Each structure stands twice: as structure tokens, then as C-alpha cells.
């Protein structure tokens, strides 16, 4: 399907991706009829085909972008800067500091139109005069943190670009975010981006080596709430899919809920899966180890007793700069972990 921007949007279009990033096929292969990336005609027209198959067409490259905080932060890592004017989703903590989901975004200069799930101020959004809405798509056809009850009003104000973030390995949404960044004018051959890519590749090799050296080390990705312990599926989360491809022995829950992302366990049954290492959701909405002292089953888990619990960003920032540290931390944790049984 196609979305044509209602008002004119300038400039030439895509700075080609460099071979150092192995993204040339994703970006330069797109012709004027769309394709996986974006392009512009000599006269300045701009197109980008997103991961819903939506072809966005505009008279010029978008100048005013509003994005989900993590998606905007990933674009920022690739070099999209002044065009980002607003964000929604976790951006600031209660004490005013940037939320980790916001990455390196200059949050103090951005208009925050919603800071939590369900928050999206449509009036503020309209006042920003957006040319493009950018978001991650964990469930097909659904833009993350865009309220379902008001999505039609939101989509009517500007075209939207979705990056698929579920059921694909981690490099894919990173490459697609890079393709969008390039279409928006970012230089993927910059020293900053190529250095981040090299660091990511080195960290991936480190995870592969650590996993190979620890065959049979069972790892569970999980999230904690007051009432439930969630065991996450390595078949849906982009980072977990990739970690499994690198050789990490991730536990696969056997009774997944709606959308197949996790199995919900009562705290009485939190010990269903025997893990040597637990990756625990570190997002602000999830309970952390310091909050779980009153849960006897938590304290009795073998990985907890062994002190083998590490933070897990269950929603990575899809850039090389955002994901390289996650890979490095996992490699170090697997390398130092011991079997508990």
C-alpha cells in the first residue's frame, strides 16, 4: 500500500550506504518505485517503503520527524539529528534524567508528546507539524505505543514508517533503521557509524566464542512484575533470536501467551525453568532484583543464588551503537557464568 504526504515535503534524497556497512543492497537497490529503502528524484521527491509494505511518497525529504523514543534514538545514532522534533514513549525518568530507552537523544530540546504506554497527546503532535512518524513494529501492523483507539486520527496527520522488530534477528531491524536513516540524509560511511558497526561485529564474535566455550549453559530471558514472572521466547524477540544464532543456549518456554512473546508464570511457579544465567528485563516498568526480595521463589532460583543475574534491555535500540554494549555484556556474563546443577 502507499501513503502520499498531503503537503509538500525538499532536497535530494539518499546518501548511499557504504560497503563498510554491507547495507548497499538494502539502500541503493531501491529505485524510484520504492523498494526496501528510500530514494529521491533529481527534483527532490522522496520515497521510502517500510516494513508493512507501505510506500511513503512525498515532494521532499521529511524535515520534521516524530518518533517512538527508541526508534528516534536509533536514527539519532545513525546521524539523523535536527529533523527529530518530537518523541513519545519512555523518554524521561521521574527525576528528569533521560530514560535509557531514549539513548543519546537530546531529550531537553524535543517535544515529549507522551512518556508512558497509552500516552500520546494528539494536539501536541499536530502542533509539531510532522512530516513523518517513525516507530518500531513488534506485532505485525501495530506501531508500538500508538494507542489503538486514536491511531486513525494520528495516521491522518502525517505518513508513518514502521521498522519490523519482532520475529527477525537483531541485525535486520538495525539494517532497516540504517536504511531509513540514509533515506533521511544520514551518512552511513561516517567514522562514528563505521566504528560502531566494527564494535558490534567484534562483540558478536565475542558472544559466539563465549557460548562455544560454555556448552550446555542454560540462559533464561525474563521479566518481573508484582504478580507474574515472564519467561521470554527466543523465537520472537529480535535480540534473543540473534543470541541463539550466535550459540547461546536460551531456554524456550513451552506455553506461550498471545503474540508468542512470553509465558506468564505465577511466582509460585517461577522455578519452572532451570537456568544457570538469568537475563532480567531492565526497563523502567519492570521489577529489578532489588525489588524482588519478598519473593521466596526468586531468591531460591539457582541463578539468583549463584549471583548470575544480568540486566536485559528487552527492547533494544536498533543501531550498532545501541546494541554493541548489549552484546559485550552478554559475552562477559556467559564467559564468567558457571553451571548451577
Coordinates of C-alpha atoms in Angstrom, one line a residue:
X1 CA 0.0 0.0 0.0
X2 CA 1.0 3.6 -0.5
X3 CA 0.8 6.8 1.7
X4 CA 1.3 10.1 -0.1
X5 CA 2.1 13.1 2.1
X6 CA -0.6 15.7 1.9
X7 CA 1.7 18.7 1.9
X8 CA 4.9 19.2 0.1
X9 CA 7.7 17.9 2.0
X10 CA 12.9 19.2 0.0
X11 CA 16.2 18.2 -1.0
X12 CA 17.7 15.4 -2.8
X13 CA 17.4 12.1 -1.3
X14 CA 19.6 9.2 -0.4
X15 CA 23.2 9.3 0.5
X16 CA 24.2 5.8 -0.5
X17 CA 25.3 3.4 2.2
X18 CA 28.9 2.4 2.3
X19 CA 30.3 -1.0 1.7
X20 CA 31.8 -1.0 5.1
X21 CA 28.3 -1.4 6.5
X22 CA 27.2 -4.0 4.0
X23 CA 24.0 -2.0 3.5
X24 CA 24.4 -1.0 -0.1
X25 CA 21.9 -3.7 -1.3
X26 CA 19.3 -2.5 1.2
X27 CA 19.5 1.1 0.2
X28 CA 20.9 1.6 -3.3
X29 CA 18.8 -1.2 -4.8
X30 CA 15.7 0.8 -4.3
X31 CA 14.6 2.6 -7.3
X32 CA 12.1 5.4 -7.7
X33 CA 9.3 3.0 -7.3
X34 CA 10.1 2.2 -3.7
X35 CA 11.9 -0.9 -2.6
X36 CA 13.4 -1.7 0.8
X37 CA 14.9 1.7 1.3
X38 CA 14.2 5.2 0.1
X39 CA 15.1 7.4 -2.8
X40 CA 14.7 10.8 -4.3
X41 CA 14.3 12.0 -7.8
X42 CA 16.6 14.8 -9.1
X43 CA 13.7 17.2 -8.5
X44 CA 13.6 16.3 -4.8
X45 CA 10.7 13.8 -4.5
X46 CA 11.2 11.3 -1.6
X47 CA 10.0 7.8 -1.1
X48 CA 10.5 5.0 1.4
X49 CA 8.9 1.6 1.7
X50 CA 8.6 0.5 5.3
X51 CA 8.3 -3.0 6.8
X52 CA 4.5 -3.1 6.4
X53 CA 5.0 -2.7 2.7
X54 CA 3.7 0.9 2.9
X55 CA 5.2 3.1 0.3
X56 CA 5.6 6.6 1.6
X57 CA 5.8 9.3 -1.1
X58 CA 6.5 13.0 -0.5
X59 CA 7.5 16.0 -2.5
X60 CA 10.7 16.4 -0.4
X61 CA 12.7 14.6 2.2
X62 CA 11.0 14.9 5.7
X63 CA 12.2 17.8 7.8
X64 CA 10.1 17.3 10.9
X65 CA 10.2 13.8 12.4
X66 CA 8.3 12.5 15.5
X67 CA 9.3 9.0 16.7
X68 CA 8.9 6.4 19.3
X69 CA 11.8 7.2 21.7
X70 CA 13.9 4.1 21.0
X71 CA 13.3 4.3 17.2
X72 CA 14.2 8.0 17.2
X73 CA 17.3 7.3 19.3
X74 CA 18.4 4.7 16.8
X75 CA 18.0 7.1 14.0
X76 CA 20.0 9.6 16.0
X77 CA 22.8 7.1 16.4
X78 CA 23.0 6.9 12.6
X79 CA 23.2 10.6 12.2
X80 CA 19.6 11.9 12.0
X81 CA 19.5 14.9 14.3
X82 CA 17.9 18.2 13.7
X83 CA 15.0 16.6 11.8
X84 CA 13.8 14.9 15.0
X85 CA 11.4 17.4 16.8
X86 CA 9.3 15.2 19.0
X87 CA 9.1 11.8 20.7
X88 CA 6.7 9.5 22.5
X89 CA 7.3 6.5 24.8
X90 CA 9.8 6.3 27.6
X91 CA 11.9 9.4 27.4
X92 CA 12.4 10.9 30.9
X93 CA 12.6 9.3 34.3
X94 CA 10.7 10.7 37.3
X95 CA 13.8 12.6 38.4
X96 CA 14.1 14.3 35.0
X97 CA 17.0 12.2 33.7
X98 CA 16.7 10.6 30.2
X99 CA 15.2 7.2 30.2
X100 CA 17.7 4.5 29.0
X101 CA 15.3 3.9 26.1
X102 CA 16.0 7.4 24.8
X103 CA 19.6 6.5 24.2
X104 CA 21.7 9.6 23.3
X105 CA 18.8 11.7 22.2
X106 CA 19.0 15.4 23.2
X107 CA 15.7 15.0 25.1
X108 CA 15.6 18.5 26.5
X109 CA 15.2 20.1 23.1
X110 CA 12.5 17.6 22.0
X111 CA 8.7 17.9 22.5
X112 CA 7.6 14.9 24.5
X113 CA 4.0 14.0 23.5
X114 CA 3.8 11.0 25.8
X115 CA 6.1 9.4 28.3
X116 CA 4.4 6.2 29.1
X117 CA 2.2 3.5 27.5
X118 CA -1.2 4.9 26.4
X119 CA 0.1 8.5 26.4
X120 CA 0.0 10.2 23.1
X121 CA -1.0 13.9 23.0
X122 CA -2.6 14.3 19.6
X123 CA -2.9 18.1 19.9
X124 CA 0.9 18.4 20.7
X125 CA 1.6 16.0 17.8
X126 CA -0.4 18.1 15.3
X127 CA 1.3 21.3 16.6
X128 CA 4.7 19.9 15.7
X129 CA 3.6 19.8 12.0
X130 CA 5.1 16.4 11.5
X131 CA 6.3 15.2 8.1
X132 CA 6.9 11.7 9.3
X133 CA 6.1 9.4 12.2
X134 CA 8.7 6.7 12.9
X135 CA 8.1 3.6 15.1
X136 CA 9.1 0.0 15.8
X137 CA 6.6 -2.7 15.0
X138 CA 6.8 -5.7 17.3
X139 CA 3.5 -7.1 16.2
X140 CA 2.6 -7.1 12.5
X141 CA 0.6 -4.0 11.6
X142 CA 0.8 -2.3 15.0
X143 CA 3.1 0.6 15.7
X144 CA 4.4 0.4 19.3
X145 CA 2.9 2.8 21.8
X146 CA 0.5 4.3 19.3
X147 CA -2.9 4.0 21.0
X148 CA -5.2 1.8 19.0
X149 CA -8.3 3.9 19.8
X150 CA -6.8 7.0 18.3
X151 CA -4.5 5.6 15.6
X152 CA -6.7 6.7 12.7
X153 CA -6.5 10.4 13.9
X154 CA -2.7 10.1 14.4
X155 CA -2.1 8.5 11.0
X156 CA -4.2 11.1 9.3
X157 CA -1.8 13.9 10.4
X158 CA 1.4 12.5 8.7
X159 CA 2.7 9.4 7.0
X160 CA 4.3 6.8 9.2
X161 CA 7.3 4.5 8.8
X162 CA 7.4 1.1 10.6
X163 CA 10.5 -0.9 11.3
X164 CA 9.8 -4.6 11.9
X165 CA 11.2 -5.6 15.3
X166 CA 9.6 -9.0 16.0
X167 CA 10.4 -12.4 14.7
X168 CA 13.5 -11.2 12.9
X169 CA 17.2 -11.5 14.1
X170 CA 18.7 -8.3 15.6
X171 CA 20.8 -7.3 12.6
X172 CA 17.6 -6.9 10.4
X173 CA 15.9 -4.0 12.3
X174 CA 19.3 -2.4 12.7
X175 CA 19.9 -2.5 8.9
X176 CA 16.4 -1.3 8.2
X177 CA 16.8 1.6 10.6
X178 CA 20.1 2.4 8.9
X179 CA 18.3 2.3 5.5
X180 CA 15.7 4.8 6.8
X181 CA 18.4 7.0 8.3
X182 CA 20.2 7.0 4.9
X183 CA 17.0 7.9 3.1
X184 CA 16.6 10.8 5.6
X185 CA 20.1 12.1 4.7
X186 CA 22.4 10.4 7.2
X187 CA 26.0 9.5 6.2
X188 CA 26.4 5.8 6.9
X189 CA 30.1 6.0 6.0
X190 CA 30.8 8.4 8.8
X191 CA 33.6 7.5 11.2
X192 CA 31.1 7.3 14.0
X193 CA 28.8 4.8 12.3
X194 CA 31.6 2.6 10.8
X195 CA 33.3 2.4 14.2
X196 CA 30.0 1.4 15.9
X197 CA 29.5 -1.3 13.2
X198 CA 33.0 -2.7 13.8
X199 CA 32.4 -2.7 17.6
X200 CA 29.1 -4.6 17.0
X201 CA 30.7 -7.2 14.8
X202 CA 33.6 -7.7 17.4
X203 CA 31.0 -8.1 20.2
X204 CA 29.0 -10.6 18.2
X205 CA 32.2 -12.7 17.7
X206 CA 32.8 -12.5 21.5
X207 CA 29.3 -13.8 22.2
X208 CA 29.8 -16.7 19.7
X209 CA 33.2 -17.6 21.3
X210 CA 31.9 -17.4 24.9
X211 CA 28.8 -19.6 24.0
X212 CA 31.1 -22.1 22.3
X213 CA 33.3 -22.3 25.4
X214 CA 30.2 -23.0 27.6
X215 CA 28.2 -25.7 26.0
X216 CA 25.0 -26.5 28.0
X217 CA 24.9 -23.3 29.9
X218 CA 21.2 -22.6 30.2
X219 CA 20.1 -19.0 29.9
X220 CA 16.7 -17.6 30.6
X221 CA 15.4 -14.2 29.4
X222 CA 12.8 -13.0 31.8
X223 CA 10.8 -10.0 33.1
X224 CA 9.3 -9.5 36.6
X225 CA 6.1 -7.8 37.8
X226 CA 4.4 -7.8 41.2
X227 CA 2.2 -10.7 40.3
X228 CA 3.9 -12.6 37.4
X229 CA 7.3 -13.8 36.2
X230 CA 7.5 -13.8 32.4
X231 CA 9.7 -16.3 30.6
X232 CA 10.5 -14.8 27.2
X233 CA 10.7 -16.6 23.9
X234 CA 13.9 -16.6 21.9
X235 CA 11.8 -17.1 18.7
X236 CA 10.1 -13.7 18.8
X237 CA 12.5 -11.1 20.4
X238 CA 15.0 -9.8 17.8
X239 CA 17.9 -9.8 20.2
X240 CA 17.2 -13.3 21.6
X241 CA 16.8 -14.7 18.1
X242 CA 20.3 -13.4 17.3
X243 CA 21.8 -14.6 20.6
X244 CA 20.5 -18.1 19.8
X245 CA 22.0 -17.9 16.3
X246 CA 25.3 -17.0 18.0
X247 CA 25.1 -20.2 20.0
X248 CA 23.7 -19.0 23.4
X249 CA 21.6 -21.9 24.8
X250 CA 18.4 -19.9 25.6
X251 CA 15.5 -21.7 27.3
X252 CA 12.4 -21.9 25.1
X253 CA 9.1 -21.6 27.1
X254 CA 6.5 -24.2 26.2
X255 CA 3.2 -22.4 26.9
X256 CA 3.4 -19.0 25.2
X257 CA 0.6 -16.5 25.5
X258 CA -0.9 -14.1 23.0
X259 CA 1.5 -13.0 20.3
X260 CA 4.0 -15.7 21.4
X261 CA 6.4 -13.3 23.2
X262 CA 6.5 -14.9 26.6
X263 CA 5.0 -17.4 29.1
X264 CA 3.3 -15.9 32.1
X265 CA 4.2 -17.7 35.3
X266 CA 2.8 -17.2 38.8
X267 CA 5.6 -16.5 41.3
X268 CA 4.8 -19.9 42.8
X269 CA 5.9 -21.4 39.5
X270 CA 8.8 -19.1 38.8
X271 CA 11.2 -22.1 39.1
X272 CA 9.6 -23.9 36.2
X273 CA 12.7 -23.4 34.0
X274 CA 16.1 -24.2 35.5
X275 CA 18.5 -21.5 34.3
X276 CA 22.2 -21.1 35.0
X277 CA 22.1 -17.4 34.0
X278 CA 19.1 -15.1 34.0
X279 CA 18.8 -12.0 31.8
X280 CA 16.3 -9.9 33.7
X281 CA 14.3 -7.1 31.9
X282 CA 15.9 -3.8 33.0
X283 CA 13.3 -1.4 31.6
X284 CA 11.8 1.1 34.0
X285 CA 8.4 -0.6 34.0
X286 CA 9.8 -4.0 35.2
X287 CA 10.8 -5.0 38.7
X288 CA 14.6 -5.3 39.4
X289 CA 16.5 -7.7 41.6
X290 CA 16.4 -5.2 44.5
X291 CA 12.6 -5.2 44.3
X292 CA 12.3 -9.0 44.5
X293 CA 13.5 -9.7 48.0
X294 CA 10.0 -10.6 49.2
X295 CA 9.6 -13.3 46.5
X296 CA 10.9 -16.6 48.0
X297 CA 10.9 -18.4 44.7
X298 CA 13.1 -15.6 43.2
X299 CA 15.7 -16.0 46.0
X300 CA 15.6 -19.8 45.5
X301 CA 16.3 -19.8 41.8
X302 CA 19.8 -21.4 41.1
X303 CA 21.0 -18.4 39.0
X304 CA 20.0 -16.0 41.7
X305 CA 21.8 -18.0 44.4
X306 CA 24.8 -18.1 42.2
X307 CA 24.7 -14.3 41.6
X308 CA 24.3 -14.9 37.9
X309 CA 21.6 -12.4 37.0
X310 CA 22.3 -9.7 34.5
X311 CA 20.3 -6.7 33.2
X312 CA 18.4 -7.3 29.9
X313 CA 17.2 -4.5 27.7
X314 CA 14.1 -6.3 26.4
X315 CA 13.7 -3.6 23.8
X316 CA 17.0 -2.8 22.2
X317 CA 17.8 0.5 20.5
X318 CA 18.2 -0.7 16.9
X319 CA 21.5 0.8 16.0
X320 CA 25.1 -0.6 16.1
X321 CA 25.9 1.9 18.8
X322 CA 22.9 0.9 20.8
X323 CA 23.4 -2.9 20.6
X324 CA 27.1 -3.4 20.7
X325 CA 27.3 -2.8 24.5
X326 CA 24.4 -5.4 25.0
X327 CA 26.4 -8.0 23.1
X328 CA 29.6 -7.2 25.1
X329 CA 27.8 -7.5 28.4
X330 CA 26.3 -10.8 27.3
X331 CA 29.6 -12.2 26.2
X332 CA 31.2 -11.3 29.5
X333 CA 28.3 -12.8 31.5
X334 CA 28.4 -16.1 29.6
X335 CA 32.2 -16.3 29.8
X336 CA 32.1 -15.9 33.6
X337 CA 29.0 -17.9 34.4
X338 CA 29.1 -21.4 35.8
X339 CA 26.6 -24.2 35.6
X340 CA 24.4 -24.4 38.7
X341 CA 23.4 -28.0 38.5

